[in-house]
Amino acid sequence: MSQEQGRQIGKEEFRDRLATVSETGGRNWIHAKKPKGRFYNARSIVAMFLLAFFFSGPFITINGNPLLLINILERKFVIFGVAFWPQDLHLLVFGMLSFIVFIVLFTTIFGRLFCGWACPQTIFLEMVFRRIEYWIEGDSASQIRLKKAPLNAEKIFKKGSKHAIFYALAFIISNLFLAYIIGKDQFFEIVTDPPSEHPGGLAAMIIFSGVFYGVFAFMREQVCHFVCPYGRMQSVMLDNNSINVMYDYKRGEHRAKIANRNKVIAGKATLADLGLPSGADFGDCIECSQCVKVCPMGIDIRNGTQLECVHCTACIDACDAVMDKIDKPRGLIRYASENSIRNETKKILTPRVAGYSGVLIVLLTVFITLMSMRTDLETTILRQPGTLYQELPNDIYSNIYEIKVINKTFDTQDYELRLIAPAGEMVSLGNIDSIEPQNLAEGRFLIKLNKNQLTGLQTTLTFGVYSGNEQIETVTSGFIGPAK
């Protein structure tokens, strides 16, 4: 904080290390005080809906199809009931690029709002695991006392029961993640069958459970500091117009405790005794440090926007409660931008925001256009490798082709392939009449053309793909013939 903000920071107060790392490089364990207030209540409601969605997601279907399936092993992806195959990679790329640009745009405007309100790490840690910790061990002061207490029956019971519940929850979460990957049917099969029949699934469960347990029981905020790339990226996305959780230094400085203020008023101390310049006015901050005690990242929001801050709003609730007690208006810590505090100006539509918005509109337009052009069946026709044309009687030439058809839907599709141009003869060597849902069908056929239909070494063939009487796709391939 600069002199312009009302208080000069000395060397001993300058923040040059992470709050969770000690001077010797060890771990400073964060025992955050349990938050309460309007923002915490609102976050709890949002978390409740998100958790309900997560726990029910693998079992929700749309017209009998899974809502979300990310089967990397079998390369099957279903997003909101729409199936995607490896052949739809370009759609997934544009969809992912659109999502990334949206996150960048959202962060540029609203800061790390996602981290505090919707990030799975924050939701599980703050709304599930830490609440269990409060329930078993008590608030932050009780947790610190228990940690320092000698090993006794109470400590063994509380620590043991907490970690047992933590691992059970991690096991449930890992099961649900597995259901998102392999689908509910295979998931129920693995769960109901003896473990010996699915050693791979059992190994995956043990690994996933151990990872989640380690993240929420031990790593905690370290994931946000050192693992999550989004926290690292935010420093290049934010500017002075971005809305963050901010301390209003113009209103809060100069700081002083209530007791010290009373001493100055009573003439028992001077401003110089408090380290304040002559003629300084007291700000609304009374140095209660409640904003620091409730912070799950261990930072002091009064030091300004910091890399670790996840915008969980715990400091806002804590500060508002103190302001109510001392009859000061709320909002000393609030959602605001640097410019709105320093210059009292609010500006959301900046050239940067306009640029990101333009890129996002272009990507979404391309993505929606490609999605609208996407067909239920995808046919690939290639001349059989290693073969040339065959010369038949009466100036007839033939080529052999291989056909692969992917059914991207969840229903059996009727299939018929017709040669549209030029007018030749198609002889099936393995007929495809229908394709099973989410399946691949392969076949071979022969094309015969008269010599006068050939245009040179390679003649373009046009095929029509029909399902019933409806033409759903046009496919081209090449026909090899003799040079004229």
Short mmCIF file of C-alpha atoms in Angstrom, two decimals:
data_model
loop_
_atom_site.label_atom_id
_atom_site.label_comp_id
_atom_site.label_asym_id
_atom_site.label_seq_id
_atom_site.Cartn_x
_atom_site.Cartn_y
_atom_site.Cartn_z
CA MET A 1 0.00 0.00 0.00
CA SER A 2 1.47 3.37 -1.00
CA GLN A 3 1.58 6.71 0.78
CA GLU A 4 -1.16 7.86 -1.59
CA GLN A 5 -3.39 5.24 0.06
CA GLY A 6 -2.69 6.81 3.43
CA ARG A 7 -0.17 4.52 5.09
CA GLN A 8 3.45 3.75 4.35
CA ILE A 9 4.46 0.09 4.53
CA GLY A 10 7.73 -0.61 6.29
CA LYS A 11 10.20 -3.36 5.46
CA GLU A 12 8.92 -5.56 8.24
CA GLU A 13 5.37 -5.36 6.86
CA PHE A 14 6.18 -5.75 3.16
CA ARG A 15 4.63 -8.92 1.83
CA ASP A 16 7.32 -10.83 -0.04
CA ARG A 17 6.23 -14.45 0.54
CA LEU A 18 3.17 -16.67 0.51
CA ALA A 19 1.06 -16.67 3.63
CA THR A 20 1.14 -20.46 3.68
CA VAL A 21 4.95 -20.66 3.56
CA SER A 22 7.07 -19.93 6.61
CA GLU A 23 10.37 -18.02 6.59
CA THR A 24 12.22 -21.34 6.66
CA GLY A 25 10.24 -22.71 3.72
CA GLY A 26 7.90 -24.90 5.77
CA ARG A 27 4.11 -25.10 5.60
CA ASN A 28 2.00 -22.61 7.53
CA TRP A 29 -1.21 -24.54 8.14
CA ILE A 30 -4.26 -22.33 7.67
CA HIS A 31 -6.94 -22.61 10.36
CA ALA A 32 -9.57 -20.31 8.93
CA LYS A 33 -12.30 -19.04 11.19
CA LYS A 34 -15.76 -20.24 10.18
CA PRO A 35 -17.37 -17.52 8.02
CA LYS A 36 -20.94 -16.38 8.27
CA GLY A 37 -22.96 -13.69 6.58
CA ARG A 38 -25.05 -12.92 3.52
CA PHE A 39 -22.40 -13.81 0.96
CA TYR A 40 -21.59 -17.07 2.71
CA ASN A 41 -25.28 -17.96 2.76
CA ALA A 42 -25.58 -17.15 -0.96
CA ARG A 43 -22.49 -19.25 -1.73
CA SER A 44 -23.97 -22.11 0.30
CA ILE A 45 -27.11 -22.06 -1.83
CA VAL A 46 -25.10 -22.01 -5.06
CA ALA A 47 -22.89 -24.83 -3.74
CA MET A 48 -25.94 -26.89 -2.83
CA PHE A 49 -27.24 -26.75 -6.40
CA LEU A 50 -23.80 -27.46 -7.90
CA LEU A 51 -23.23 -30.42 -5.57
CA ALA A 52 -26.69 -31.78 -6.37
CA PHE A 53 -25.86 -31.52 -10.07
CA PHE A 54 -22.49 -33.24 -9.59
CA PHE A 55 -23.86 -36.14 -7.57
CA SER A 56 -26.83 -36.69 -9.91
CA GLY A 57 -25.06 -35.90 -13.21
CA PRO A 58 -23.98 -39.45 -14.17
CA PHE A 59 -27.52 -40.73 -13.68
CA ILE A 60 -29.41 -37.98 -15.55
CA THR A 61 -30.44 -38.90 -19.07
CA ILE A 62 -31.88 -36.93 -21.99
CA ASN A 63 -34.17 -39.12 -24.11
CA GLY A 64 -32.39 -42.11 -22.66
CA ASN A 65 -28.93 -40.66 -23.36
CA PRO A 66 -26.41 -39.65 -20.67
CA LEU A 67 -26.23 -35.97 -19.79
CA LEU A 68 -22.44 -36.01 -19.59
CA LEU A 69 -19.95 -38.73 -20.51
CA ILE A 70 -16.21 -38.22 -20.92
CA ASN A 71 -15.05 -41.71 -21.90
CA ILE A 72 -11.46 -41.04 -22.89
CA LEU A 73 -10.54 -44.74 -23.02
CA GLU A 74 -13.15 -45.57 -25.67
CA ARG A 75 -13.10 -42.06 -27.19
CA LYS A 76 -16.78 -41.46 -26.55
CA PHE A 77 -17.92 -38.03 -25.43
CA VAL A 78 -21.46 -36.94 -24.61
CA ILE A 79 -22.03 -33.32 -23.62
CA PHE A 80 -25.57 -32.33 -22.60
CA GLY A 81 -26.98 -35.32 -24.46
CA VAL A 82 -25.06 -34.66 -27.72
CA ALA A 83 -22.58 -37.37 -28.72
CA PHE A 84 -19.15 -36.44 -30.09
CA TRP A 85 -16.68 -38.78 -31.79
CA PRO A 86 -12.98 -38.37 -32.60
CA GLN A 87 -14.14 -37.27 -36.06
CA ASP A 88 -15.78 -34.29 -34.33
CA LEU A 89 -12.46 -33.09 -32.96
CA HIS A 90 -12.79 -29.77 -34.79
CA LEU A 91 -16.09 -29.15 -32.97
CA LEU A 92 -14.53 -29.92 -29.60
CA VAL A 93 -11.59 -27.62 -30.42
CA PHE A 94 -13.85 -24.68 -31.28
CA GLY A 95 -16.03 -25.43 -28.27
CA MET A 96 -13.01 -25.52 -25.95
CA LEU A 97 -11.53 -22.35 -27.47
CA SER A 98 -14.89 -20.60 -26.97
CA PHE A 99 -14.95 -21.74 -23.34
CA ILE A 100 -11.38 -20.55 -22.71
CA VAL A 101 -12.02 -17.13 -24.28
CA PHE A 102 -15.23 -16.85 -22.24
CA ILE A 103 -13.25 -17.57 -19.05
CA VAL A 104 -10.68 -14.92 -20.04
CA LEU A 105 -13.44 -12.39 -20.78
CA PHE A 106 -15.29 -13.24 -17.57
CA THR A 107 -12.09 -12.93 -15.53
CA THR A 108 -11.18 -9.61 -17.16
CA ILE A 109 -14.53 -8.19 -16.05
CA PHE A 110 -15.30 -9.99 -12.79
CA GLY A 111 -11.93 -11.26 -11.60
CA ARG A 112 -11.79 -14.73 -10.02
CA LEU A 113 -15.50 -14.91 -9.27
CA PHE A 114 -15.56 -18.47 -10.63
CA CYS A 115 -12.96 -19.59 -8.09
CA GLY A 116 -14.96 -18.47 -5.09
CA TRP A 117 -18.41 -19.47 -6.27
CA ALA A 118 -18.23 -22.40 -8.70
CA CYS A 119 -14.77 -24.03 -8.69
CA PRO A 120 -15.07 -27.71 -7.63
CA GLN A 121 -11.96 -27.34 -5.45
CA THR A 122 -13.51 -24.46 -3.50
CA ILE A 123 -16.98 -26.02 -3.36
CA PHE A 124 -15.77 -29.34 -1.96
CA LEU A 125 -13.18 -27.85 0.38
CA GLU A 126 -15.16 -24.97 1.86
CA MET A 127 -18.70 -26.34 1.71
CA VAL A 128 -18.09 -30.01 2.45
CA PHE A 129 -14.73 -30.95 3.97
CA ARG A 130 -14.12 -27.83 6.03
CA ARG A 131 -17.68 -27.91 7.38
CA ILE A 132 -17.09 -31.46 8.58
CA GLU A 133 -13.89 -30.24 10.19
CA TYR A 134 -15.78 -27.45 11.98
CA TRP A 135 -18.39 -29.99 13.13
CA ILE A 136 -15.83 -32.42 14.58
CA GLU A 137 -12.97 -30.18 15.77
CA GLY A 138 -14.72 -26.86 16.28
CA ASP A 139 -13.81 -23.40 15.02
CA SER A 140 -10.28 -22.23 14.27
CA ALA A 141 -9.28 -21.64 17.90
CA SER A 142 -10.44 -25.12 18.90
CA GLN A 143 -8.58 -26.64 15.96
CA ILE A 144 -5.36 -24.91 16.96
CA ARG A 145 -5.73 -26.10 20.58
CA LEU A 146 -6.40 -29.65 19.42
CA LYS A 147 -3.35 -29.57 17.16
CA LYS A 148 -1.11 -28.44 20.03
CA ALA A 149 -2.65 -30.84 22.54
CA PRO A 150 -0.75 -34.02 23.46
CA LEU A 151 -1.87 -37.28 21.93
CA ASN A 152 -4.81 -38.49 23.99
CA ALA A 153 -8.11 -40.33 23.47
CA GLU A 154 -10.00 -37.18 22.48
CA LYS A 155 -7.42 -36.18 19.89
CA ILE A 156 -7.23 -39.69 18.46
CA PHE A 157 -11.04 -39.91 18.25
CA LYS A 158 -11.52 -36.51 16.61
CA LYS A 159 -8.62 -36.78 14.18
CA GLY A 160 -9.38 -40.39 13.36
CA SER A 161 -13.10 -39.83 12.77
CA LYS A 162 -12.41 -36.72 10.67
CA HIS A 163 -9.96 -38.47 8.36
CA ALA A 164 -12.17 -41.56 8.14
CA ILE A 165 -15.07 -39.40 6.96
CA PHE A 166 -12.72 -37.52 4.63
CA TYR A 167 -11.58 -40.74 2.98
CA ALA A 168 -15.14 -42.05 2.72
CA LEU A 169 -16.18 -38.83 0.97
CA ALA A 170 -13.13 -39.02 -1.30
CA PHE A 171 -14.13 -42.60 -2.17
CA ILE A 172 -17.67 -41.47 -3.07
CA ILE A 173 -16.37 -38.56 -5.15
CA SER A 174 -13.93 -40.82 -7.01
CA ASN A 175 -16.78 -43.26 -7.77
CA LEU A 176 -18.82 -40.45 -9.26
CA PHE A 177 -15.90 -39.25 -11.37
CA LEU A 178 -15.48 -42.81 -12.63
CA ALA A 179 -19.19 -42.87 -13.51
CA TYR A 180 -18.67 -39.73 -15.61
CA ILE A 181 -15.86 -41.52 -17.46
CA ILE A 182 -17.28 -45.00 -18.09
CA GLY A 183 -21.04 -44.34 -17.89
CA LYS A 184 -23.60 -45.41 -15.32
CA ASP A 185 -24.21 -48.89 -16.80
CA GLN A 186 -20.57 -49.96 -16.62
CA PHE A 187 -20.28 -48.22 -13.26
CA PHE A 188 -23.14 -50.25 -11.76
CA GLU A 189 -21.62 -53.39 -13.27
CA ILE A 190 -18.27 -52.74 -11.58
CA VAL A 191 -19.91 -51.89 -8.27
CA THR A 192 -22.17 -54.94 -8.16
CA ASP A 193 -19.67 -57.50 -9.48
CA PRO A 194 -16.95 -58.99 -7.27
CA PRO A 195 -13.81 -56.78 -7.20
CA SER A 196 -11.74 -59.66 -8.57
CA GLU A 197 -13.59 -59.40 -11.89
CA HIS A 198 -12.60 -55.76 -12.40
CA PRO A 199 -9.02 -55.31 -11.10
CA GLY A 200 -8.48 -52.30 -13.38
CA GLY A 201 -11.58 -50.54 -12.09
CA LEU A 202 -10.62 -51.32 -8.49
CA ALA A 203 -7.12 -49.90 -9.05
CA ALA A 204 -8.61 -46.75 -10.57
CA MET A 205 -10.91 -46.35 -7.56
CA ILE A 206 -8.04 -46.67 -5.11
CA ILE A 207 -5.90 -44.16 -7.02
CA PHE A 208 -8.72 -41.64 -7.45
CA SER A 209 -9.75 -41.96 -3.79
CA GLY A 210 -6.17 -41.41 -2.62
CA VAL A 211 -5.77 -38.34 -4.84
CA PHE A 212 -9.00 -36.71 -3.68
CA TYR A 213 -8.29 -37.52 -0.05
CA GLY A 214 -4.82 -36.01 -0.29
CA VAL A 215 -6.13 -32.88 -2.02
CA PHE A 216 -8.89 -32.09 0.48
CA ALA A 217 -7.28 -33.38 3.66
CA PHE A 218 -3.73 -32.10 3.20
CA MET A 219 -2.99 -30.03 0.09
CA ARG A 220 -6.08 -27.79 0.29
CA GLU A 221 -5.21 -24.21 -0.67
CA GLN A 222 -1.85 -25.39 -2.03
CA VAL A 223 -3.74 -26.69 -5.07
CA CYS A 224 -4.83 -23.13 -5.86
CA HIS A 225 -1.30 -21.82 -5.27
CA PHE A 226 0.83 -24.34 -7.13
CA VAL A 227 -1.34 -26.66 -9.25
CA CYS A 228 -4.23 -24.71 -10.75
CA PRO A 229 -3.13 -22.80 -13.89
CA TYR A 230 -6.08 -20.41 -13.68
CA GLY A 231 -4.69 -18.64 -10.61
CA ARG A 232 -1.41 -18.06 -12.42
CA MET A 233 -3.16 -16.75 -15.50
CA GLN A 234 -5.27 -14.19 -13.68
CA SER A 235 -2.38 -11.75 -13.26
CA VAL A 236 -2.29 -11.18 -17.04
CA MET A 237 -6.08 -10.96 -17.34
CA LEU A 238 -6.85 -8.36 -14.67
CA ASP A 239 -6.53 -4.62 -15.00
CA ASN A 240 -7.63 -1.63 -12.95
CA ASN A 241 -11.19 -1.94 -14.26
CA SER A 242 -11.60 -5.59 -13.25
CA ILE A 243 -14.04 -6.20 -10.41
CA ASN A 244 -12.35 -7.93 -7.48
CA VAL A 245 -12.78 -8.33 -3.76
CA MET A 246 -11.17 -5.04 -2.74
CA TYR A 247 -10.36 -3.15 0.45
CA ASP A 248 -11.40 0.51 0.21
CA TYR A 249 -8.13 2.04 1.40
CA LYS A 250 -9.40 5.61 0.91
CA ARG A 251 -12.12 4.95 3.44
CA GLY A 252 -10.23 2.55 5.69
CA GLU A 253 -7.00 4.50 6.29
CA HIS A 254 -5.60 5.55 8.67
CA ARG A 255 -6.10 2.39 10.72
CA ALA A 256 -6.19 2.24 14.48
CA LYS A 257 -7.71 0.02 17.13
CA ILE A 258 -10.71 1.34 19.07
CA ALA A 259 -8.69 1.50 22.30
CA ASN A 260 -5.92 3.54 20.66
CA ARG A 261 -8.44 5.92 19.10
CA ASN A 262 -9.96 6.51 22.51
CA LYS A 263 -6.53 7.23 23.98
CA VAL A 264 -5.88 9.88 21.32
CA ILE A 265 -9.31 11.40 21.86
CA ALA A 266 -8.73 11.45 25.63
CA GLY A 267 -5.29 13.00 25.17
CA LYS A 268 -3.48 9.99 26.63
CA ALA A 269 -1.62 9.31 23.37
CA THR A 270 -0.66 11.17 20.22
CA LEU A 271 -0.89 10.23 16.59
CA ALA A 272 2.88 9.92 16.53
CA ASP A 273 2.64 7.28 19.27
CA LEU A 274 0.50 5.24 16.86
CA GLY A 275 2.90 5.75 13.98
CA LEU A 276 0.51 8.11 12.18
CA PRO A 277 1.36 11.48 10.64
CA SER A 278 0.30 14.68 12.36
CA GLY A 279 -3.23 15.79 11.49
CA ALA A 280 -4.23 12.37 10.17
CA ASP A 281 -7.85 11.30 10.36
CA PHE A 282 -8.84 7.86 11.51
CA GLY A 283 -10.26 5.57 8.86
CA ASP A 284 -13.01 3.01 9.30
CA CYS A 285 -10.60 0.07 9.67
CA ILE A 286 -10.14 -0.68 13.38
CA GLU A 287 -7.37 -3.30 12.92
CA CYS A 288 -9.58 -6.14 14.19
CA SER A 289 -7.99 -8.54 11.64
CA GLN A 290 -11.24 -10.47 11.26
CA CYS A 291 -10.78 -10.37 7.47
CA VAL A 292 -7.46 -12.20 7.90
CA LYS A 293 -8.78 -14.75 10.40
CA VAL A 294 -11.57 -15.96 8.08
CA CYS A 295 -9.47 -16.07 4.90
CA PRO A 296 -8.96 -19.68 3.75
CA MET A 297 -5.83 -18.56 1.90
CA GLY A 298 -4.31 -16.79 4.90
CA ILE A 299 -3.85 -13.43 3.14
CA ASP A 300 -4.59 -9.89 4.27
CA ILE A 301 -6.93 -8.37 1.71
CA ARG A 302 -5.86 -4.92 2.88
CA ASN A 303 -2.57 -5.46 1.03
CA GLY A 304 -4.46 -5.21 -2.27
CA THR A 305 -5.25 -7.71 -5.03
CA GLN A 306 -3.16 -10.85 -4.51
CA LEU A 307 -2.49 -13.97 -6.51
CA GLU A 308 -3.87 -16.31 -3.83
CA CYS A 309 -7.23 -14.55 -3.41
CA VAL A 310 -10.08 -16.72 -4.73
CA HIS A 311 -12.81 -14.13 -4.09
CA CYS A 312 -14.62 -16.33 -1.60
CA THR A 313 -16.11 -13.18 0.06
CA ALA A 314 -15.40 -14.47 3.58
CA CYS A 315 -13.55 -11.22 4.34
CA ILE A 316 -16.52 -9.17 3.11
CA ASP A 317 -18.89 -10.91 5.51
CA ALA A 318 -16.45 -10.60 8.41
CA CYS A 319 -15.83 -6.89 7.78
CA ASP A 320 -19.54 -6.11 7.30
CA ALA A 321 -20.28 -7.71 10.69
CA VAL A 322 -17.67 -5.48 12.34
CA MET A 323 -18.96 -2.37 10.57
CA ASP A 324 -22.45 -3.14 11.89
CA LYS A 325 -21.09 -3.32 15.44
CA ILE A 326 -19.30 0.04 15.26
CA ASP A 327 -22.16 1.78 13.40
CA LYS A 328 -20.23 2.26 10.16
CA PRO A 329 -21.65 1.60 6.68
CA ARG A 330 -20.92 -1.76 5.12
CA GLY A 331 -18.63 -2.10 2.13
CA LEU A 332 -15.20 -1.31 3.54
CA ILE A 333 -14.31 -4.59 1.79
CA ARG A 334 -16.51 -5.18 -1.23
CA TYR A 335 -16.68 -6.13 -4.89
CA ALA A 336 -15.07 -3.19 -6.67
CA SER A 337 -12.37 -2.24 -9.16
CA GLU A 338 -9.18 -0.33 -8.45
CA ASN A 339 -10.39 2.62 -10.53
CA SER A 340 -13.77 2.72 -8.78
CA ILE A 341 -11.98 3.13 -5.44
CA ARG A 342 -9.16 5.40 -6.52
CA ASN A 343 -10.97 7.58 -9.06
CA GLU A 344 -14.59 6.73 -8.23
CA THR A 345 -15.17 5.73 -11.87
CA LYS A 346 -16.69 2.50 -13.14
CA LYS A 347 -15.88 1.27 -16.61
CA ILE A 348 -16.66 -2.25 -17.77
CA LEU A 349 -16.59 -1.91 -21.57
CA THR A 350 -12.89 -1.31 -22.23
CA PRO A 351 -11.00 -1.92 -25.50
CA ARG A 352 -9.68 -5.11 -23.98
CA VAL A 353 -13.15 -6.36 -23.10
CA ALA A 354 -14.43 -5.38 -26.54
CA GLY A 355 -11.57 -7.32 -28.19
CA TYR A 356 -12.20 -10.47 -26.16
CA SER A 357 -15.94 -10.15 -26.85
CA GLY A 358 -15.31 -9.90 -30.58
CA VAL A 359 -13.11 -13.01 -30.59
CA LEU A 360 -15.71 -14.89 -28.53
CA ILE A 361 -18.52 -13.93 -30.91
CA VAL A 362 -16.48 -15.17 -33.89
CA LEU A 363 -15.65 -18.48 -32.19
CA LEU A 364 -19.26 -19.05 -31.11
CA THR A 365 -20.49 -18.25 -34.61
CA VAL A 366 -18.12 -20.78 -36.14
CA PHE A 367 -18.98 -23.37 -33.49
CA ILE A 368 -22.75 -22.97 -33.93
CA THR A 369 -22.40 -23.06 -37.73
CA LEU A 370 -20.35 -26.25 -37.62
CA MET A 371 -22.79 -27.82 -35.16
CA SER A 372 -25.71 -27.02 -37.46
CA MET A 373 -23.87 -28.67 -40.37
CA ARG A 374 -23.04 -31.78 -38.35
CA THR A 375 -24.76 -34.93 -39.63
CA ASP A 376 -25.98 -37.93 -37.64
CA LEU A 377 -24.02 -40.26 -39.90
CA GLU A 378 -20.47 -39.73 -41.09
CA THR A 379 -19.30 -41.72 -44.12
CA THR A 380 -15.72 -42.17 -45.25
CA ILE A 381 -15.10 -43.77 -48.68
CA LEU A 382 -11.54 -44.56 -49.75
CA ARG A 383 -10.17 -46.62 -52.60
CA GLN A 384 -8.80 -49.89 -51.27
CA PRO A 385 -5.10 -49.41 -50.51
CA GLY A 386 -2.61 -51.20 -52.73
CA THR A 387 -4.99 -51.71 -55.67
CA LEU A 388 -5.18 -50.12 -59.12
CA TYR A 389 -8.03 -50.16 -61.59
CA GLN A 390 -9.21 -53.39 -63.15
CA GLU A 391 -9.93 -53.53 -66.90
CA LEU A 392 -13.09 -55.48 -67.78
CA PRO A 393 -14.59 -56.44 -71.18
CA ASN A 394 -16.44 -53.84 -73.27
CA ASP A 395 -14.21 -50.92 -72.17
CA ILE A 396 -15.40 -51.17 -68.55
CA TYR A 397 -13.07 -50.27 -65.68
CA SER A 398 -13.57 -50.95 -61.97
CA ASN A 399 -12.19 -49.82 -58.61
CA ILE A 400 -12.65 -51.42 -55.18
CA TYR A 401 -13.57 -49.16 -52.27
CA GLU A 402 -13.69 -49.44 -48.51
CA ILE A 403 -16.48 -47.67 -46.62
CA LYS A 404 -16.67 -46.74 -42.94
CA VAL A 405 -19.87 -45.31 -41.46
CA ILE A 406 -20.17 -43.85 -37.96
CA ASN A 407 -23.55 -43.53 -36.30
CA LYS A 408 -23.23 -40.57 -33.93
CA THR A 409 -26.73 -40.94 -32.52
CA PHE A 410 -28.20 -43.17 -29.83
CA ASP A 411 -30.66 -44.80 -32.26
CA THR A 412 -30.25 -47.45 -34.94
CA GLN A 413 -30.03 -45.73 -38.32
CA ASP A 414 -31.12 -47.18 -41.68
CA TYR A 415 -28.42 -46.76 -44.30
CA GLU A 416 -28.23 -46.73 -48.09
CA LEU A 417 -25.40 -45.55 -50.34
CA ARG A 418 -26.13 -44.49 -53.92
CA LEU A 419 -23.77 -43.42 -56.73
CA ILE A 420 -25.02 -40.05 -57.97
CA ALA A 421 -22.43 -39.10 -60.57
CA PRO A 422 -21.24 -40.29 -62.97
CA ALA A 423 -23.90 -42.87 -63.83
CA GLY A 424 -22.09 -46.12 -63.16
CA GLU A 425 -22.71 -49.48 -61.55
CA MET A 426 -22.14 -50.10 -57.82
CA VAL A 427 -21.66 -53.72 -56.72
CA SER A 428 -21.79 -54.43 -52.99
CA LEU A 429 -19.09 -56.69 -51.51
CA GLY A 430 -20.43 -56.36 -47.99
CA ASN A 431 -23.74 -54.58 -47.72
CA ILE A 432 -24.52 -52.07 -44.94
CA ASP A 433 -28.26 -51.81 -44.28
CA SER A 434 -28.22 -50.24 -40.81
CA ILE A 435 -25.80 -49.04 -38.14
CA GLU A 436 -26.20 -49.67 -34.44
CA PRO A 437 -26.30 -46.63 -32.14
CA GLN A 438 -22.91 -45.17 -31.22
CA ASN A 439 -21.24 -47.67 -33.51
CA LEU A 440 -19.03 -48.06 -36.57
CA ALA A 441 -19.92 -50.16 -39.62
CA GLU A 442 -17.46 -51.17 -42.36
CA GLY A 443 -17.96 -52.61 -45.83
CA ARG A 444 -16.57 -52.88 -49.35
CA PHE A 445 -18.02 -52.28 -52.79
CA LEU A 446 -17.06 -52.16 -56.45
CA ILE A 447 -17.65 -49.28 -58.88
CA LYS A 448 -17.79 -49.94 -62.64
CA LEU A 449 -17.51 -47.10 -65.18
CA ASN A 450 -17.43 -47.03 -68.95
CA LYS A 451 -14.26 -45.69 -70.54
CA ASN A 452 -16.09 -42.68 -71.99
CA GLN A 453 -17.12 -41.65 -68.46
CA LEU A 454 -13.52 -41.25 -67.32
CA THR A 455 -11.99 -37.79 -67.28
CA GLY A 456 -8.36 -38.86 -66.96
CA LEU A 457 -6.17 -40.61 -64.47
CA GLN A 458 -8.64 -39.69 -61.71
CA THR A 459 -12.37 -39.18 -62.00
CA THR A 460 -14.42 -37.69 -59.17
CA LEU A 461 -17.24 -39.85 -57.84
CA THR A 462 -20.19 -38.37 -55.95
CA PHE A 463 -22.18 -40.55 -53.56
CA GLY A 464 -25.43 -39.83 -51.75
CA VAL A 465 -26.01 -41.17 -48.24
CA TYR A 466 -29.67 -41.91 -47.49
CA SER A 467 -31.49 -42.83 -44.31
CA GLY A 468 -34.93 -43.92 -45.41
CA ASN A 469 -35.84 -41.65 -48.29
CA GLU A 470 -33.93 -38.66 -46.91
CA GLN A 471 -30.51 -37.74 -48.24
CA ILE A 472 -28.44 -36.74 -45.24
CA GLU A 473 -24.92 -36.54 -46.63
CA THR A 474 -22.91 -36.20 -49.86
CA VAL A 475 -19.51 -37.89 -50.08
CA THR A 476 -16.87 -37.71 -52.82
CA SER A 477 -14.05 -40.05 -53.71
CA GLY A 478 -11.70 -40.68 -56.64
CA PHE A 479 -11.76 -43.28 -59.42
CA ILE A 480 -8.46 -44.34 -60.96
CA GLY A 481 -8.44 -45.16 -64.68
CA PRO A 482 -6.02 -45.27 -67.63
CA ALA A 483 -4.57 -42.07 -69.00
CA LYS A 484 -6.24 -40.77 -72.13
#
